[in-house]
Tab-separated table of C-alpha atoms in Angstrom:
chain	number	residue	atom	x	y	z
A	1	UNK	CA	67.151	-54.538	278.901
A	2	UNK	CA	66.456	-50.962	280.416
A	3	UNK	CA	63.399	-48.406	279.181
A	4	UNK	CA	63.530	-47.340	276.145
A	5	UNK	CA	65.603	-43.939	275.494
A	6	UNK	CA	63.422	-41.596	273.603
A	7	UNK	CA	65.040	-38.793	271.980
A	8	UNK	CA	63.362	-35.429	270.986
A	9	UNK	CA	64.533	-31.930	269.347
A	10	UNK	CA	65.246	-29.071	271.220
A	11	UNK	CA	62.733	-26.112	269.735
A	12	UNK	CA	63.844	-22.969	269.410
A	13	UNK	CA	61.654	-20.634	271.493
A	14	UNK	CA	63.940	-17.233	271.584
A	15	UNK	CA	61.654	-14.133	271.330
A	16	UNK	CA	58.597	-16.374	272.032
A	17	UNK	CA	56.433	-15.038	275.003
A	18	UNK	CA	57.042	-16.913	278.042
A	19	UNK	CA	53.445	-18.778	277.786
A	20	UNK	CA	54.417	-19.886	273.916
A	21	UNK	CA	57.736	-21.167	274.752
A	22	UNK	CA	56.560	-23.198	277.720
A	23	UNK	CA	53.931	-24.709	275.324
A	24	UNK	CA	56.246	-25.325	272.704
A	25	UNK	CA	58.946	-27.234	274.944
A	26	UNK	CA	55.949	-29.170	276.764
A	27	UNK	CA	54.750	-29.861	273.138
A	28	UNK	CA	58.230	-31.006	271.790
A	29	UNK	CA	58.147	-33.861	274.893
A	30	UNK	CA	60.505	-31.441	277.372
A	31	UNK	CA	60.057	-29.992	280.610
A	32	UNK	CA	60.273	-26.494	281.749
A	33	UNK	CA	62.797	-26.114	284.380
A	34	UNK	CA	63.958	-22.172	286.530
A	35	UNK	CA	62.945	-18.994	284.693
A	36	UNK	CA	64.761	-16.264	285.162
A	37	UNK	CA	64.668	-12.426	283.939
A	38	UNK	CA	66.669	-9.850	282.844
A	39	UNK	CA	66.635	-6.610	281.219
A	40	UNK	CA	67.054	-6.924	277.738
A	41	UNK	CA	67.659	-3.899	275.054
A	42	UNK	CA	66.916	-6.087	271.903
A	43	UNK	CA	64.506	-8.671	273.293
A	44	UNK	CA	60.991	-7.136	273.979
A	45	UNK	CA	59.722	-7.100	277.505
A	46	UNK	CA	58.277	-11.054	278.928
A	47	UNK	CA	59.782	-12.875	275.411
A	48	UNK	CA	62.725	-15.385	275.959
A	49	UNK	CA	65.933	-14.112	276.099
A	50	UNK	CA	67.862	-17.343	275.789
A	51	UNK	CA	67.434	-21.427	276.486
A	52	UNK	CA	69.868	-23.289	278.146
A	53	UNK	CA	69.548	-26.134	275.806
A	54	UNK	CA	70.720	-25.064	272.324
A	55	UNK	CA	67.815	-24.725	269.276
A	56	UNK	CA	67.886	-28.336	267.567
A	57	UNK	CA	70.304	-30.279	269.941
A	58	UNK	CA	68.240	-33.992	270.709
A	59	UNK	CA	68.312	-34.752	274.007
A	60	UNK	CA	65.907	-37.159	276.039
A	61	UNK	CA	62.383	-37.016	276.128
A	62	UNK	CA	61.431	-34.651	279.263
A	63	UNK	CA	64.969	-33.089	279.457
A	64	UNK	CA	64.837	-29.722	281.579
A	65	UNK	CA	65.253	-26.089	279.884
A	66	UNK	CA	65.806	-23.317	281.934
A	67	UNK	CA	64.733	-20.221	280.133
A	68	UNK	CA	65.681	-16.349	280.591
A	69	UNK	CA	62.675	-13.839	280.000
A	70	UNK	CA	63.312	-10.016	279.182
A	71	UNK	CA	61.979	-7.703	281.639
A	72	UNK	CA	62.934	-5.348	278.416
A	73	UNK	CA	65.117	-2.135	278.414
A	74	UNK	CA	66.562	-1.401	282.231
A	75	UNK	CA	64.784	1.700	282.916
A	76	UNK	CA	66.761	5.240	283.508
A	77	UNK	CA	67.011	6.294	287.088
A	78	UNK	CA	67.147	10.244	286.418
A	79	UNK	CA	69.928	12.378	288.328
A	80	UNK	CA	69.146	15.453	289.680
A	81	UNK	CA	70.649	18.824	287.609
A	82	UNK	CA	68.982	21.753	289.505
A	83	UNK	CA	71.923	23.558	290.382
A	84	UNK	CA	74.373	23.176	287.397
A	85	UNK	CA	75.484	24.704	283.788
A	86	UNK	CA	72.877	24.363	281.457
A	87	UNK	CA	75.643	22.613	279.351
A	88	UNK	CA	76.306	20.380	281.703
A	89	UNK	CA	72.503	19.526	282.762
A	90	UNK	CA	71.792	18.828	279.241
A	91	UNK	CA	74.962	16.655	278.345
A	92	UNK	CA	74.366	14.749	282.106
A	93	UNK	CA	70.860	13.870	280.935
A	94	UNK	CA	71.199	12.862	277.200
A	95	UNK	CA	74.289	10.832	278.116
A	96	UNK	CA	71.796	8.651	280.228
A	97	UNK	CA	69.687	8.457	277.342
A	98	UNK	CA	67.308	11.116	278.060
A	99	UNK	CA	65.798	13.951	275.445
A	100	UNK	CA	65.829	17.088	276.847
A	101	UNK	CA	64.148	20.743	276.263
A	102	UNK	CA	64.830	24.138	278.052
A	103	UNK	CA	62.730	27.344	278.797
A	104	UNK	CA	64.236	30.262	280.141
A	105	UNK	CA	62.880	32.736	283.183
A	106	UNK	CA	63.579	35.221	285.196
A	107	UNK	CA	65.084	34.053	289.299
A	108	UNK	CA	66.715	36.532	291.448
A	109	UNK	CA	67.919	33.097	293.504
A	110	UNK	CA	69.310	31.369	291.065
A	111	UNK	CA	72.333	32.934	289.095
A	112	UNK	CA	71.773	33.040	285.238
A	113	UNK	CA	73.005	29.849	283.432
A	114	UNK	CA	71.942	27.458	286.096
A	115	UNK	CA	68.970	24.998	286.105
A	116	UNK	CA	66.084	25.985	288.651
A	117	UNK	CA	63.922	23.176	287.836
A	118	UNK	CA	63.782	19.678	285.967
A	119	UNK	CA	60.354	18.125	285.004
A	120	UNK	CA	61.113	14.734	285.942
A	121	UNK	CA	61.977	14.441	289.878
A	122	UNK	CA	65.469	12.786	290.542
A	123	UNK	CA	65.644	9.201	290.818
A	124	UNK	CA	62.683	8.574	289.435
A	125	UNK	CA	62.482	5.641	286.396
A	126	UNK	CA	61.692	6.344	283.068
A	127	UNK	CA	62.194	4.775	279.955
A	128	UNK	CA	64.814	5.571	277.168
A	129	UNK	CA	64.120	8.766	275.229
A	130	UNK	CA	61.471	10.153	277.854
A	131	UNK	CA	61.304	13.814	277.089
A	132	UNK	CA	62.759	16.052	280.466
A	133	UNK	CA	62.218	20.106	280.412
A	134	UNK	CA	64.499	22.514	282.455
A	135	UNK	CA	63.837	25.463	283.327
A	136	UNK	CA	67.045	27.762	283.299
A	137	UNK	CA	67.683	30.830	285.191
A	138	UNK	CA	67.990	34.300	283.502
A	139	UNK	CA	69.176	35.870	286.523
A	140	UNK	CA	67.445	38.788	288.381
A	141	UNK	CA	64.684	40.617	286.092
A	142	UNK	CA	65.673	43.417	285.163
A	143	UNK	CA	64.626	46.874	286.814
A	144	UNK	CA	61.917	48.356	284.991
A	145	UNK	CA	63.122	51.541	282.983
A	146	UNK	CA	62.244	55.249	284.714
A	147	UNK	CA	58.989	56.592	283.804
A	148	UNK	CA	60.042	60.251	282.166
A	149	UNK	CA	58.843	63.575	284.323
A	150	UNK	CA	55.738	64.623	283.055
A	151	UNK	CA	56.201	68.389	281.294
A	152	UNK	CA	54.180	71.180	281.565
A	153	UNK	CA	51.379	71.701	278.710
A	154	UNK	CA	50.545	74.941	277.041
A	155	UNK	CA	47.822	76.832	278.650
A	156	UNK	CA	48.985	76.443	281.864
A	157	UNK	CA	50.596	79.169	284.298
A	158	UNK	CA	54.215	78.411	283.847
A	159	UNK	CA	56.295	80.596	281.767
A	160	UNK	CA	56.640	79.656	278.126
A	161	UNK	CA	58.763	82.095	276.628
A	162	UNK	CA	58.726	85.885	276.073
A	163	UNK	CA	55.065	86.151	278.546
A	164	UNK	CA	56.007	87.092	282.567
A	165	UNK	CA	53.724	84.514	284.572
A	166	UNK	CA	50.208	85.752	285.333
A	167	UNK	CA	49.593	86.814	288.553
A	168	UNK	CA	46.280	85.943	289.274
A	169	UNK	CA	46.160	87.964	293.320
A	170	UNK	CA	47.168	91.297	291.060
A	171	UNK	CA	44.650	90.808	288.409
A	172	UNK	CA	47.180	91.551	285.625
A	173	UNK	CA	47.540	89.875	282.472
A	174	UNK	CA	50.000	89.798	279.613
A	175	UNK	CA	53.359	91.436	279.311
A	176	UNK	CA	55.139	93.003	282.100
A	177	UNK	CA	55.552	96.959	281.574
A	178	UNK	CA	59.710	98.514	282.311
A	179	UNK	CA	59.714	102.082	283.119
Protein backbone atom coordinates (compact mmCIF):
# COMPACT_ATOMS: atom_id res chain seq x y z
CA UNK A 1 0.00 0.00 0.00
CA UNK A 2 1.31 3.44 -1.42
CA UNK A 3 1.36 7.03 0.70
CA UNK A 4 -1.49 8.23 1.60
CA UNK A 5 -3.34 10.68 -1.02
CA UNK A 6 -4.24 13.82 0.77
CA UNK A 7 -6.69 15.96 -0.81
CA UNK A 8 -7.13 19.78 -0.21
CA UNK A 9 -9.45 22.74 -1.68
CA UNK A 10 -8.40 24.97 -4.15
CA UNK A 11 -8.86 28.76 -2.50
CA UNK A 12 -9.96 31.29 -4.39
CA UNK A 13 -7.34 34.08 -4.41
CA UNK A 14 -8.63 36.39 -7.54
CA UNK A 15 -8.12 40.12 -6.69
CA UNK A 16 -5.88 39.09 -3.72
CA UNK A 17 -2.40 40.87 -3.81
CA UNK A 18 0.19 38.64 -5.02
CA UNK A 19 1.79 38.25 -1.31
CA UNK A 20 -1.97 37.20 0.08
CA UNK A 21 -2.62 34.73 -2.53
CA UNK A 22 0.74 33.02 -2.21
CA UNK A 23 -0.03 32.78 1.57
CA UNK A 24 -3.35 31.60 1.12
CA UNK A 25 -2.41 28.65 -1.41
CA UNK A 26 0.75 27.79 0.89
CA UNK A 27 -1.84 27.90 3.78
CA UNK A 28 -4.51 25.68 1.98
CA UNK A 29 -1.45 22.80 1.66
CA UNK A 30 -0.57 23.97 -2.26
CA UNK A 31 2.36 25.20 -3.91
CA UNK A 32 2.93 28.26 -5.87
CA UNK A 33 4.07 27.47 -9.27
CA UNK A 34 5.06 30.51 -12.62
CA UNK A 35 3.59 33.99 -12.11
CA UNK A 36 2.91 35.82 -14.78
CA UNK A 37 1.49 39.51 -15.54
CA UNK A 38 -0.64 41.27 -17.59
CA UNK A 39 -2.38 44.42 -17.99
CA UNK A 40 -5.61 44.28 -16.62
CA UNK A 41 -8.56 47.09 -16.98
CA UNK A 42 -10.79 45.61 -14.14
CA UNK A 43 -8.21 43.97 -11.88
CA UNK A 44 -6.15 46.62 -9.90
CA UNK A 45 -2.46 46.81 -10.50
CA UNK A 46 -0.16 43.55 -8.55
CA UNK A 47 -3.78 41.61 -7.50
CA UNK A 48 -4.39 38.17 -9.23
CA UNK A 49 -5.85 38.17 -12.36
CA UNK A 50 -6.69 34.49 -12.61
CA UNK A 51 -5.48 30.80 -11.11
CA UNK A 52 -4.95 28.05 -13.17
CA UNK A 53 -6.59 25.73 -10.81
CA UNK A 54 -10.31 26.59 -10.55
CA UNK A 55 -11.72 28.23 -6.92
CA UNK A 56 -12.91 25.00 -4.88
CA UNK A 57 -11.72 22.11 -7.23
CA UNK A 58 -9.74 19.36 -4.56
CA UNK A 59 -6.78 18.34 -5.86
CA UNK A 60 -3.65 16.81 -3.97
CA UNK A 61 -1.98 18.22 -1.20
CA UNK A 62 1.00 20.49 -2.72
CA UNK A 63 -0.60 20.63 -6.25
CA UNK A 64 1.01 23.62 -8.33
CA UNK A 65 -1.03 26.98 -9.21
CA UNK A 66 0.26 29.17 -11.60
CA UNK A 67 -1.14 32.59 -11.02
CA UNK A 68 -1.55 35.80 -13.40
CA UNK A 69 -0.94 39.27 -11.60
CA UNK A 70 -2.33 42.65 -13.13
CA UNK A 71 0.23 45.07 -14.01
CA UNK A 72 -3.29 47.18 -14.16
CA UNK A 73 -4.60 49.37 -17.09
CA UNK A 74 -1.95 49.19 -20.28
CA UNK A 75 -0.84 52.66 -20.27
CA UNK A 76 -1.56 55.17 -23.43
CA UNK A 77 1.39 55.74 -25.66
CA UNK A 78 0.35 59.41 -26.89
CA UNK A 79 0.56 60.21 -30.80
CA UNK A 80 1.82 63.23 -31.89
CA UNK A 81 -1.03 65.99 -33.38
CA UNK A 82 1.12 69.15 -33.96
CA UNK A 83 0.38 69.67 -37.40
CA UNK A 84 -3.34 68.68 -37.89
CA UNK A 85 -7.19 70.01 -37.68
CA UNK A 86 -8.03 70.84 -34.38
CA UNK A 87 -10.98 68.39 -35.02
CA UNK A 88 -8.99 65.88 -35.83
CA UNK A 89 -6.23 66.38 -32.92
CA UNK A 90 -8.95 66.30 -30.48
CA UNK A 91 -10.98 63.20 -31.85
CA UNK A 92 -7.20 61.33 -32.40
CA UNK A 93 -6.55 61.89 -28.70
CA UNK A 94 -9.91 61.16 -26.90
CA UNK A 95 -10.31 58.07 -29.09
CA UNK A 96 -7.09 56.78 -27.25
CA UNK A 97 -8.66 57.61 -24.14
CA UNK A 98 -7.20 60.88 -23.50
CA UNK A 99 -9.10 64.29 -22.11
CA UNK A 100 -8.18 67.06 -23.91
CA UNK A 101 -8.28 71.12 -23.60
CA UNK A 102 -7.34 73.86 -26.20
CA UNK A 103 -6.04 77.54 -26.00
CA UNK A 104 -5.82 79.58 -28.90
CA UNK A 105 -2.75 82.10 -30.08
CA UNK A 106 -1.53 83.98 -32.47
CA UNK A 107 1.52 81.99 -35.15
CA UNK A 108 2.44 83.51 -38.36
CA UNK A 109 4.04 79.71 -39.04
CA UNK A 110 1.42 77.81 -38.42
CA UNK A 111 -1.85 78.33 -40.54
CA UNK A 112 -5.02 78.96 -38.36
CA UNK A 113 -6.87 75.71 -37.37
CA UNK A 114 -3.80 73.65 -36.86
CA UNK A 115 -2.19 72.45 -33.57
CA UNK A 116 1.28 74.20 -32.75
CA UNK A 117 1.82 72.46 -29.60
CA UNK A 118 0.57 69.43 -27.37
CA UNK A 119 1.43 69.32 -23.58
CA UNK A 120 2.25 65.82 -23.40
CA UNK A 121 5.36 64.89 -25.80
CA UNK A 122 4.52 62.03 -28.34
CA UNK A 123 5.03 58.62 -27.31
CA UNK A 124 5.22 59.23 -24.05
CA UNK A 125 2.91 56.85 -21.43
CA UNK A 126 0.26 58.08 -19.52
CA UNK A 127 -2.57 56.71 -17.93
CA UNK A 128 -6.31 56.73 -19.06
CA UNK A 129 -8.02 60.11 -18.77
CA UNK A 130 -4.63 62.14 -18.32
CA UNK A 131 -5.58 65.66 -19.16
CA UNK A 132 -3.48 66.91 -22.70
CA UNK A 133 -3.67 70.87 -23.70
CA UNK A 134 -3.14 72.10 -27.36
CA UNK A 135 -2.35 75.00 -28.29
CA UNK A 136 -4.07 75.96 -31.72
CA UNK A 137 -2.98 78.41 -34.21
CA UNK A 138 -4.95 81.66 -34.94
CA UNK A 139 -2.97 82.42 -37.86
CA UNK A 140 -0.83 85.60 -38.36
CA UNK A 141 -1.77 88.50 -35.74
CA UNK A 142 -3.31 90.81 -37.13
CA UNK A 143 -1.71 94.26 -38.28
CA UNK A 144 -2.23 96.78 -35.79
CA UNK A 145 -4.87 99.46 -37.00
CA UNK A 146 -3.30 103.07 -38.42
CA UNK A 147 -2.75 105.58 -35.85
CA UNK A 148 -5.03 108.73 -37.27
CA UNK A 149 -2.90 112.07 -38.49
CA UNK A 150 -2.71 114.28 -35.77
CA UNK A 151 -4.84 117.75 -36.70
CA UNK A 152 -3.95 121.06 -36.20
CA UNK A 153 -5.25 122.81 -32.80
CA UNK A 154 -6.66 126.26 -32.53
CA UNK A 155 -4.18 128.87 -31.74
CA UNK A 156 -1.83 127.80 -34.02
CA UNK A 157 -0.68 129.53 -37.43
CA UNK A 158 -2.65 127.55 -39.89
CA UNK A 159 -5.65 129.00 -41.41
CA UNK A 160 -8.94 128.31 -39.68
CA UNK A 161 -11.47 129.93 -41.60
CA UNK A 162 -12.31 133.50 -42.69
CA UNK A 163 -8.48 134.87 -40.95
CA UNK A 164 -5.45 135.06 -43.90
CA UNK A 165 -2.38 133.33 -42.03
CA UNK A 166 -0.22 135.69 -39.97
CA UNK A 167 2.80 136.62 -41.34
CA UNK A 168 5.04 136.96 -38.66
CA UNK A 169 8.47 138.53 -41.15
CA UNK A 170 5.69 141.45 -42.14
CA UNK A 171 4.54 142.14 -38.70
CA UNK A 172 0.85 142.15 -39.75
CA UNK A 173 -1.94 140.73 -37.99
CA UNK A 174 -5.58 140.01 -38.65
CA UNK A 175 -7.54 140.33 -41.83
CA UNK A 176 -6.04 140.89 -45.12
CA UNK A 177 -7.08 144.45 -46.64
CA UNK A 178 -8.47 144.32 -50.92
CA UNK A 179 -8.11 147.55 -52.58
Amino acid sequence: QGPEIILVKVPNVLNYTQESAVAALKAAGLSVGTITSSYSDTVAKDCIISQSIPTDTQVVKETVVNLEVSLGEKPIVVTNVVGAGKDTAVAALQALGLSVTTREEYNASVAAGLVISQSVAENTEVSKGTSIELVISKGAEPAPAPTPAPTPDAGTNAPTGGETPTDPAAGTTGDAVTQ
